[in-house]
Amino acid sequence: MRKNLVVAGSVSAAALLTCASLVWSAVGVDSSKLRTAVKVDNIRVHQFALQGIANANNGTRASGTPGFDASVAYVKSKLEAAGYTATELPFSFPFFEEHSPPVFQRTAPTSQIYAEGPDFSTMEYSGSGDVTRIVQNAGGFILPPSAESSSTSGCTAADFAGFVPGSIALIQRGGCTFAEKAAAAKVAGAAAALIFNEGQADRLDNFGGTLGGPVDIPVFSVSFAVGNALAALNSPTVRVRTDTSTIIKNTKNLLAETAGGRSDRVVVVGAHLDSVPEGAGIQDNGSGSAGILEIAVQMSKLKIKPVNKVRFMWFGAEEGGLLGSENYVASLSKRQKQDIAVNLNFDMIASPNYVRFVYDGDGSDTPDAGPNGSAIIEDVFEAYFAKVGLAIEATAFDGRSDYGPFIDAGIPAGGLFTGAEEFKTAAQAQIFGGTAGVALDPCYHQACDNYDNNNTTVFEQMGDAAADAVLQFAMTTSAVKGTSKANDRAVKTVDDDSLAYRGSHLQR
């Protein structure tokens, strides 16, 4: 994974630029005016406003809260001031709340109280309850963990053979979605479920996460250390207490598009506007949201007349499982989907301990390619970074952001990302700087994801790259897919299993 670094000035980068120029005529469009206009200081002004909105609304901008509605109102006001018609697209979604602190403690064979955060968390959409029961291990554990294979614990009914109804299921992370593990535990008669981290170097901590929809038993995510210790005990007894509810609430996506440009080759430029309930989300994803807002504003001020219509979108309820983008794509007719040329996704582009990631459209470095045409998007980003002399690294289409529903629909996609909870490797630190062994965003999904949790150096770099790509696709006269000019390197199909991540909360 991520083995092929593209470093500007290398032979491979130069060859790539030449190849991309031959197959796609937009490479080489001069984006310097737009990049100059899209200043990081102005993007930070938008982030500052989002921070103020969070401060005034209990520290959050999560969908279904006044903080999200105020965020939409802010973005809409800036778009309308720039001359766009901004349209709200309402939809309903399950809104999860935790009403009081959860409790997790071992009562036998010895007593131990576990700490919320470091040791465990209530998973989003967990049911409510208070149970004290024996813990029973689900099948499929890989202990010690393997770097070569992933646990499939709790993924099938066979993993619960001999399970005693009323027990609490202990399940190792890996192999299938959290929702599938929780559902299988429920069917087996579990009174609650504990999903512990898998145990590899980057899967040790408690991880949080979403179940994607309501589950009617308590479900905790648990650190590897706690889960591994419970797995080694002979029928330990634990208490699990949650106080939660899930209700249907209304939220919205926001859309604004250029007045001109071909409506049969639409460039969808997307970012999610919501935060997690725990914080303001000024990096995740105030960075992408503010970045594409400034690109939209400056394209209008520069009076750019695109060849292809550019549709800017700010999605709601991404943190609940890509619900806004799923709702939007599902609302499109077959013709409307075909009219989208590309989806450019910008989710977390200012991580403090960053890596410059580009989505692996052709699947050459990671397990899955995007739909036909996605390789072109990767080429455009690679060519830009090669031109400006910055190293990048491929990142996988793992379904963790709003491009997921687009690629499910066969729409070419790509974008930029600077990292979340994964640790920076020594090799990455040598290339990109920063600190090895530390998360790329140490405040990922926490209250400390505030205005100060952004690296302005990489923010400026990624903002420029985003502006360049938007303009390249806005101005091209070539098709990205479906003609002889399309790059067909992305020949792999996207496997449903590869998209088991849903939303920025990890789900597998």
Coordinates of N, CA and C in Angstrom, one line a residue, residues 109-310:
P109 N -12.8 -11.6 37.2 CA -12.4 -12.1 38.5 C -11.8 -11.1 39.5
T110 N -11.4 -10.0 38.9 CA -11.0 -8.8 39.8 C -11.6 -7.6 39.3
S111 N -11.7 -6.6 40.0 CA -12.3 -5.3 39.7 C -11.4 -4.4 38.9
Q112 N -11.9 -3.8 37.9 CA -11.2 -2.7 37.1 C -12.2 -1.8 36.5
I113 N -11.9 -0.5 36.6 CA -12.8 0.5 36.0 C -12.0 1.0 34.8
Y114 N -12.7 1.0 33.6 CA -12.0 1.5 32.4 C -12.4 2.9 32.1
A115 N -11.4 3.6 31.5 CA -11.6 5.1 31.2 C -12.2 5.3 29.9
E116 N -13.2 6.1 29.8 CA -13.8 6.5 28.6 C -12.8 7.3 27.8
G117 N -12.6 7.0 26.5 CA -11.6 7.7 25.7 C -10.4 6.8 25.5
P118 N -9.5 6.7 26.4 CA -8.3 5.8 26.2 C -8.7 4.3 26.1
D119 N -9.7 3.9 26.9 CA -10.0 2.5 26.9 C -11.2 2.1 26.1
F120 N -12.2 2.9 26.0 CA -13.4 2.6 25.3 C -14.2 3.8 25.0
S121 N -15.2 3.6 24.0 CA -16.1 4.7 23.7 C -17.4 4.0 23.3
T122 N -18.5 4.8 23.5 CA -19.8 4.3 23.0 C -19.8 4.5 21.5
M123 N -20.1 3.5 20.7 CA -20.2 3.6 19.3 C -21.4 4.3 18.8
E124 N -21.3 5.2 17.8 CA -22.4 5.9 17.3 C -23.5 5.0 16.9
Y125 N -24.8 5.3 17.3 CA -26.0 4.5 17.0 C -26.1 3.2 17.9
S126 N -25.2 3.2 19.0 CA -25.4 2.1 20.0 C -26.7 2.2 20.7
G127 N -27.2 1.1 21.1 CA -28.5 1.1 21.9 C -28.2 1.5 23.3
S128 N -29.2 1.6 24.1 CA -29.1 2.0 25.4 C -29.4 0.8 26.3
G129 N -28.7 0.8 27.5 CA -28.9 -0.4 28.4 C -27.9 -0.4 29.5
D130 N -28.1 -1.2 30.5 CA -27.2 -1.4 31.6 C -27.2 -2.9 32.0
V131 N -26.1 -3.6 31.6 CA -26.0 -5.0 31.7 C -24.7 -5.4 32.4
T132 N -24.8 -6.4 33.3 CA -23.6 -7.0 33.9 C -23.7 -8.5 33.6
R133 N -22.7 -9.0 32.7 CA -22.8 -10.3 32.3 C -21.4 -10.9 32.0
I134 N -21.3 -12.2 31.8 CA -20.1 -12.8 31.5 C -19.7 -12.5 30.0
V135 N -18.4 -12.3 29.8 CA -17.9 -12.0 28.5 C -17.6 -13.3 27.8
Q136 N -18.1 -13.4 26.5 CA -17.8 -14.6 25.7 C -17.1 -14.2 24.4
N137 N -16.0 -14.8 24.1 CA -15.2 -14.5 22.9 C -16.0 -15.0 21.6
A138 N -16.1 -14.1 20.6 CA -16.5 -14.5 19.3 C -15.4 -15.2 18.6
G139 N -15.7 -16.0 17.6 CA -14.7 -16.7 16.8 C -14.0 -15.8 15.9
G140 N -12.9 -16.2 15.3 CA -12.1 -15.5 14.3 C -11.0 -14.6 14.8
F141 N -10.7 -14.7 16.1 CA -9.6 -13.9 16.7 C -8.3 -14.2 16.0
I142 N -7.4 -13.2 15.8 CA -6.0 -13.5 15.4 C -5.2 -12.8 16.5
L143 N -4.8 -13.6 17.4 CA -4.0 -13.1 18.5 C -2.8 -14.1 18.7
P144 N -1.5 -13.5 18.6 CA -1.3 -12.1 18.4 C -1.7 -11.7 17.0
P145 N -1.9 -10.4 16.7 CA -2.4 -9.9 15.4 C -1.3 -10.2 14.3
S146 N -1.8 -10.3 13.1 CA -1.0 -10.6 12.0 C -0.9 -9.4 11.1
A147 N 0.3 -9.0 10.6 CA 0.4 -7.9 9.6 C -0.1 -8.4 8.2
E148 N -0.1 -9.7 8.0 CA -0.5 -10.2 6.7 C -1.9 -10.4 6.5
S149 N -2.7 -10.7 7.5 CA -4.1 -11.0 7.4 C -4.9 -10.3 8.5
S150 N -6.2 -10.1 8.2 CA -7.1 -9.4 9.1 C -8.0 -10.3 9.8
S151 N -8.3 -10.0 11.0 CA -9.3 -10.8 11.8 C -10.7 -10.7 11.1
T152 N -11.4 -11.8 11.1 CA -12.8 -11.8 10.7 C -13.8 -12.1 11.9
S153 N -13.3 -11.8 13.0 CA -14.1 -12.1 14.3 C -15.5 -11.5 14.2
G154 N -16.5 -12.3 14.5 CA -17.8 -11.8 14.6 C -18.5 -11.4 13.3
C155 N -17.9 -11.8 12.1 CA -18.5 -11.5 10.8 C -19.6 -12.4 10.4
T156 N -19.6 -13.6 10.9 CA -20.6 -14.6 10.5 C -21.2 -15.3 11.7
A157 N -22.3 -16.0 11.4 CA -23.0 -16.7 12.5 C -22.1 -17.8 13.1
A158 N -21.2 -18.3 12.2 CA -20.4 -19.4 12.7 C -19.4 -18.9 13.8
D159 N -19.1 -17.6 13.9 CA -18.3 -17.1 14.9 C -19.0 -17.1 16.3
F160 N -20.3 -17.3 16.3 CA -21.0 -17.3 17.5 C -21.6 -18.7 17.9
A161 N -21.0 -19.7 17.3 CA -21.4 -21.1 17.6 C -21.1 -21.4 19.1
G162 N -22.1 -21.9 19.8 CA -22.0 -22.1 21.2 C -22.1 -20.9 22.1
F163 N -22.4 -19.8 21.5 CA -22.6 -18.5 22.3 C -23.8 -18.6 23.2
V164 N -23.6 -18.3 24.4 CA -24.7 -18.4 25.4 C -25.5 -17.1 25.4
P165 N -26.8 -17.1 25.0 CA -27.6 -15.9 24.9 C -27.6 -15.2 26.3
G166 N -27.5 -13.8 26.2 CA -27.4 -13.0 27.4 C -26.0 -12.7 27.8
S167 N -25.0 -13.3 27.2 CA -23.6 -12.9 27.5 C -23.3 -11.7 26.7
I168 N -22.1 -11.1 27.0 CA -21.6 -9.9 26.3 C -20.5 -10.4 25.3
A169 N -20.7 -10.1 24.1 CA -19.8 -10.6 23.0 C -18.6 -9.7 22.9
L170 N -17.4 -10.4 22.9 CA -16.1 -9.8 22.7 C -15.7 -10.1 21.3
I171 N -15.5 -9.1 20.5 CA -15.3 -9.2 19.0 C -14.0 -8.4 18.6
Q172 N -13.1 -9.0 17.8 CA -12.0 -8.3 17.4 C -12.3 -7.6 16.1
R173 N -11.8 -6.4 16.0 CA -12.0 -5.6 14.8 C -11.4 -6.2 13.5
G174 N -11.9 -6.0 12.3 CA -11.4 -6.5 11.1 C -12.3 -7.3 10.3
G175 N -12.2 -7.3 9.0 CA -12.8 -8.2 8.1 C -14.2 -7.9 7.6
C176 N -15.0 -7.1 8.4 CA -16.3 -6.7 8.0 C -16.6 -5.4 8.7
T177 N -17.8 -4.9 8.5 CA -18.1 -3.6 9.1 C -18.5 -3.8 10.6
F178 N -18.4 -2.7 11.3 CA -18.8 -2.8 12.7 C -20.3 -3.1 12.8
A179 N -21.1 -2.6 11.8 CA -22.5 -2.9 11.8 C -22.8 -4.4 11.7
E180 N -22.1 -5.0 10.8 CA -22.2 -6.5 10.6 C -21.9 -7.2 11.9
K181 N -20.8 -6.8 12.5 CA -20.4 -7.5 13.8 C -21.5 -7.3 14.8
A182 N -22.0 -6.1 15.0 CA -23.0 -5.9 16.0 C -24.3 -6.6 15.7
A183 N -24.6 -6.7 14.4 CA -25.9 -7.4 14.1 C -25.8 -8.9 14.3
A184 N -24.6 -9.4 14.0 CA -24.4 -10.9 14.2 C -24.4 -11.2 15.7
A185 N -23.9 -10.3 16.5 CA -23.9 -10.5 18.0 C -25.3 -10.4 18.5
K186 N -26.1 -9.5 18.0 CA -27.5 -9.4 18.4 C -28.3 -10.6 18.1
V187 N -28.1 -11.1 16.8 CA -28.8 -12.4 16.4 C -28.4 -13.5 17.3
A188 N -27.2 -13.6 17.7 CA -26.7 -14.7 18.6 C -27.2 -14.5 20.0
G189 N -27.9 -13.4 20.4 CA -28.5 -13.3 21.7 C -27.6 -12.5 22.6
A190 N -26.6 -11.8 22.1 CA -25.7 -11.0 23.0 C -26.5 -9.8 23.6
A191 N -26.2 -9.6 24.9 CA -26.8 -8.5 25.6 C -26.1 -7.2 25.4
A192 N -24.8 -7.3 24.9 CA -24.0 -6.1 24.5 C -22.8 -6.6 23.7
A193 N -22.1 -5.7 23.1 CA -21.0 -6.1 22.2 C -19.8 -5.2 22.5
L194 N -18.6 -5.8 22.6 CA -17.4 -5.0 22.7 C -16.5 -5.3 21.5
I195 N -16.2 -4.3 20.7 CA -15.4 -4.5 19.5 C -14.0 -3.9 19.8
F196 N -13.0 -4.7 20.0 CA -11.7 -4.2 20.3 C -10.8 -4.1 19.1
N197 N -9.9 -3.2 19.2 CA -9.0 -2.9 18.1 C -8.1 -4.1 17.7
E198 N -7.7 -4.1 16.5 CA -7.1 -5.4 15.9 C -5.7 -5.7 16.5
G199 N -4.9 -4.7 16.7 CA -3.6 -5.0 17.4 C -2.4 -4.7 16.6
Q200 N -2.5 -4.4 15.3 CA -1.3 -4.0 14.6 C -0.8 -2.7 15.0
A201 N 0.3 -2.3 14.6 CA 1.0 -1.0 15.1 C 0.0 0.2 14.9
D202 N -0.8 0.2 13.9 CA -1.7 1.4 13.7 C -3.1 1.1 14.2
R203 N -3.3 -0.1 14.8 CA -4.6 -0.5 15.3 C -4.5 -0.9 16.8
L204 N -4.0 0.0 17.6 CA -3.9 -0.3 19.0 C -4.9 0.5 19.9
D205 N -5.1 1.7 19.6 CA -5.9 2.6 20.4 C -7.4 2.3 20.3
N206 N -8.1 2.8 21.3 CA -9.5 2.9 21.1 C -9.9 3.8 19.9
F207 N -10.9 3.4 19.1 CA -11.0 4.0 17.8 C -12.4 4.7 17.6
G208 N -13.3 4.6 18.5 CA -14.6 5.2 18.3 C -15.3 4.5 17.2
G209 N -16.1 5.2 16.4 CA -16.7 4.7 15.2 C -18.2 4.7 15.2
T210 N -18.7 4.5 14.0 CA -20.2 4.5 13.8 C -20.7 3.1 13.4
L211 N -21.9 2.8 13.8 CA -22.5 1.6 13.3 C -23.4 1.8 12.1
G212 N -23.5 3.1 11.6 CA -24.2 3.4 10.4 C -25.7 3.5 10.5
G213 N -26.2 3.0 11.6 CA -27.7 3.1 11.9 C -28.0 2.5 13.2
P214 N -29.2 2.7 13.7 CA -29.5 2.2 15.1 C -29.3 0.7 15.4
V215 N -28.7 0.4 16.5 CA -28.6 -1.0 17.0 C -29.2 -1.0 18.4
D216 N -29.9 -2.0 18.7 CA -30.7 -2.0 20.0 C -30.0 -2.7 21.1
I217 N -28.7 -2.9 21.0 CA -27.9 -3.4 22.2 C -26.8 -2.4 22.4
P218 N -26.2 -2.2 23.6 CA -25.1 -1.4 23.8 C -23.9 -1.9 23.1
V219 N -23.1 -1.1 22.4 CA -21.9 -1.5 21.7 C -20.8 -0.5 22.0
F220 N -19.7 -1.0 22.5 CA -18.5 -0.1 22.8 C -17.4 -0.5 21.8
S221 N -16.6 0.5 21.4 CA -15.3 0.2 20.8 C -14.3 0.2 22.0
V222 N -13.3 -0.6 21.9 CA -12.4 -0.9 23.0 C -10.9 -0.9 22.4
S223 N -10.0 -0.5 23.2 CA -8.6 -0.5 22.8 C -8.1 -2.0 22.7
F224 N -7.0 -2.2 22.0 CA -6.5 -3.5 21.9 C -6.1 -4.1 23.2
A225 N -5.4 -3.2 24.0 CA -4.9 -3.7 25.3 C -6.0 -4.2 26.2
V226 N -7.1 -3.5 26.3 CA -8.2 -3.9 27.1 C -8.9 -5.2 26.5
G227 N -9.1 -5.2 25.2 CA -9.7 -6.4 24.6 C -8.9 -7.6 24.7
N228 N -7.6 -7.4 24.4 CA -6.7 -8.6 24.5 C -6.6 -9.2 25.9
A229 N -6.6 -8.3 26.9 CA -6.6 -8.8 28.3 C -7.9 -9.5 28.6
L230 N -9.1 -9.0 28.2 CA -10.3 -9.7 28.5 C -10.4 -11.1 27.7
A231 N -9.8 -11.1 26.5 CA -9.8 -12.3 25.7 C -9.0 -13.4 26.4
A232 N -8.0 -13.0 27.2 CA -7.2 -14.0 27.9 C -7.7 -14.5 29.2
L233 N -8.7 -13.9 29.7 CA -9.3 -14.3 31.0 C -10.4 -15.4 30.8
N234 N -10.6 -16.2 31.8 CA -11.6 -17.2 31.8 C -12.9 -16.7 32.2
S235 N -13.8 -16.4 31.3 CA -15.2 -15.9 31.5 C -15.2 -14.8 32.5
P236 N -14.6 -13.7 32.2 CA -14.7 -12.5 33.0 C -16.1 -11.9 33.0
T237 N -16.4 -11.2 34.0 CA -17.7 -10.5 34.1 C -17.5 -9.0 34.0
V238 N -18.3 -8.3 33.1 CA -18.1 -6.9 33.0 C -19.5 -6.2 33.1
R239 N -19.5 -4.9 33.4 CA -20.7 -4.1 33.4 C -20.6 -3.1 32.2
V240 N -21.6 -3.0 31.4 CA -21.7 -2.1 30.3 C -23.0 -1.3 30.5
R241 N -22.8 0.0 30.5 CA -23.9 0.9 30.6 C -23.9 2.0 29.6
T242 N -25.0 2.2 28.8 CA -25.1 3.3 27.9 C -26.4 4.0 28.1
D243 N -26.4 5.3 27.8 CA -27.6 6.1 27.9 C -27.8 6.9 26.6
T244 N -28.4 6.3 25.6 CA -28.4 6.9 24.3 C -29.8 6.9 23.7
S245 N -29.9 7.7 22.6 CA -31.2 7.7 21.8 C -30.8 8.0 20.4
T246 N -31.7 7.6 19.5 CA -31.6 7.9 18.0 C -32.9 8.4 17.6
I247 N -33.0 9.6 17.1 CA -34.2 10.1 16.5 C -34.0 10.6 15.1
I248 N -35.1 10.7 14.3 CA -34.9 11.2 13.0 C -34.9 12.8 13.0
K249 N -33.9 13.4 12.4 CA -33.8 14.8 12.3 C -33.6 15.2 10.9
N250 N -33.8 16.5 10.6 CA -33.6 17.1 9.3 C -32.3 17.8 9.2
T251 N -31.7 17.7 8.1 CA -30.4 18.4 7.8 C -30.4 18.7 6.3
K252 N -29.3 19.0 5.8 CA -29.3 19.5 4.4 C -27.9 19.4 3.7
N253 N -27.9 19.3 2.4 CA -26.7 19.6 1.6 C -26.8 21.0 1.1
L254 N -25.7 21.6 0.6 CA -25.8 22.9 0.0 C -25.1 22.8 -1.4
L255 N -25.7 23.4 -2.4 CA -25.2 23.3 -3.8 C -25.2 24.6 -4.4
A256 N -24.1 24.9 -5.1 CA -24.0 26.1 -5.9 C -23.2 25.8 -7.1
E257 N -23.6 26.3 -8.3 CA -22.9 25.9 -9.5 C -22.7 27.1 -10.4
T258 N -21.7 27.0 -11.3 CA -21.5 28.1 -12.2 C -22.7 28.3 -13.2
A259 N -22.9 29.5 -13.6 CA -24.0 29.8 -14.5 C -23.8 29.1 -15.9
G260 N -22.5 29.2 -16.3 CA -22.2 28.6 -17.6 C -21.5 27.3 -17.5
G261 N -21.2 26.8 -18.7 CA -20.5 25.5 -18.8 C -21.4 24.4 -19.2
R262 N -20.8 23.4 -19.9 CA -21.6 22.3 -20.4 C -22.3 21.5 -19.2
S263 N -23.6 21.3 -19.3 CA -24.3 20.6 -18.3 C -24.2 19.1 -18.4
D264 N -23.6 18.6 -19.5 CA -23.5 17.2 -19.7 C -22.0 16.8 -19.3
R265 N -21.2 17.7 -18.8 CA -19.9 17.3 -18.3 C -19.7 18.1 -17.0
V266 N -20.5 17.8 -16.0 CA -20.4 18.6 -14.7 C -19.3 18.1 -13.9
V267 N -18.6 19.1 -13.3 CA -17.5 18.8 -12.4 C -18.0 19.1 -11.0
V268 N -18.2 18.0 -10.2 CA -18.7 18.1 -8.8 C -17.6 18.3 -7.9
V269 N -17.5 19.4 -7.2 CA -16.4 19.7 -6.2 C -17.0 19.6 -4.9
G270 N -16.6 18.6 -4.1 CA -17.3 18.4 -2.8 C -16.5 18.3 -1.6
A271 N -17.1 18.7 -0.5 CA -16.5 18.6 0.9 C -17.7 18.4 1.9
H272 N -17.4 17.7 3.0 CA -18.5 17.7 4.0 C -18.3 18.8 5.0
L273 N -19.5 19.4 5.3 CA -19.5 20.6 6.1 C -19.7 20.3 7.6
D274 N -20.2 19.1 7.9 CA -20.5 18.8 9.3 C -19.2 18.4 10.1
S275 N -19.3 18.5 11.4 CA -18.2 18.0 12.3 C -18.8 16.8 13.0
V276 N -18.0 16.2 13.8 CA -18.5 15.2 14.8 C -19.1 15.9 16.0
P277 N -20.0 15.3 16.8 CA -20.6 16.0 17.9 C -19.5 16.4 18.9
E278 N -18.4 15.7 19.0 CA -17.4 16.0 20.0 C -16.6 17.3 19.8
G279 N -16.7 17.9 18.6 CA -15.9 19.1 18.4 C -16.3 20.0 17.3
A280 N -15.5 21.0 17.0 CA -15.9 22.0 16.0 C -15.5 21.6 14.6
G281 N -14.6 20.6 14.5 CA -14.3 20.1 13.2 C -13.7 21.1 12.2
I282 N -12.7 21.9 12.7 CA -12.2 23.0 11.9 C -11.2 22.4 10.9
Q283 N -10.5 21.3 11.2 CA -9.7 20.6 10.2 C -10.5 19.6 9.5
D284 N -11.4 18.8 10.2 CA -12.2 17.8 9.6 C -13.7 18.2 9.8
N285 N -14.3 18.8 8.8 CA -13.7 19.1 7.5 C -13.8 20.6 7.2
G286 N -13.6 21.4 8.2 CA -13.6 22.9 7.9 C -12.5 23.2 6.9
S287 N -11.5 22.4 6.8 CA -10.4 22.7 5.9 C -10.9 22.5 4.4
G288 N -11.5 21.4 4.1 CA -12.0 21.2 2.8 C -13.1 22.1 2.4
S289 N -14.0 22.3 3.4 CA -15.2 23.1 3.2 C -14.8 24.6 2.9
A290 N -13.9 25.1 3.7 CA -13.4 26.5 3.5 C -12.6 26.6 2.2
G291 N -11.8 25.6 1.9 CA -11.0 25.6 0.7 C -11.8 25.7 -0.6
I292 N -12.9 24.8 -0.7 CA -13.6 24.9 -1.9 C -14.5 26.1 -2.0
L293 N -14.9 26.7 -0.8 CA -15.7 27.9 -0.8 C -14.8 29.0 -1.4
E294 N -13.6 29.1 -1.0 CA -12.7 30.2 -1.5 C -12.4 30.0 -3.0
I295 N -12.3 28.8 -3.4 CA -12.2 28.5 -4.9 C -13.4 29.0 -5.6
A296 N -14.6 28.7 -5.1 CA -15.8 29.2 -5.8 C -15.9 30.7 -5.8
V297 N -15.5 31.3 -4.7 CA -15.6 32.8 -4.6 C -14.6 33.4 -5.6
Q298 N -13.4 32.9 -5.7 CA -12.4 33.5 -6.6 C -12.7 33.2 -8.0
M299 N -13.2 32.1 -8.4 CA -13.6 31.8 -9.7 C -14.6 32.8 -10.2
S300 N -15.6 33.2 -9.3 CA -16.5 34.2 -9.7 C -15.9 35.6 -9.8
K301 N -15.0 36.0 -8.9 CA -14.4 37.3 -8.9 C -13.5 37.4 -10.2
L302 N -12.9 36.3 -10.6 CA -12.0 36.3 -11.8 C -12.8 36.2 -13.1
K303 N -14.1 36.1 -12.9 CA -15.1 36.0 -14.1 C -14.6 34.8 -15.0
I304 N -14.2 33.7 -14.4 CA -13.9 32.6 -15.2 C -15.1 32.0 -15.8
K305 N -15.1 31.7 -17.1 CA -16.2 31.1 -17.8 C -15.8 29.7 -18.2
P306 N -16.3 28.8 -17.4 CA -15.9 27.4 -17.6 C -16.5 26.7 -18.9
V307 N -15.7 25.9 -19.5 CA -16.2 25.1 -20.6 C -17.3 24.1 -20.0
N308 N -17.0 23.5 -18.8 CA -17.9 22.6 -18.2 C -18.4 23.2 -16.9
K309 N -19.7 22.9 -16.7 CA -20.3 23.4 -15.4 C -19.6 22.9 -14.2
V310 N -19.3 23.8 -13.2 CA -18.7 23.4 -12.0 C -19.8 23.5 -10.9

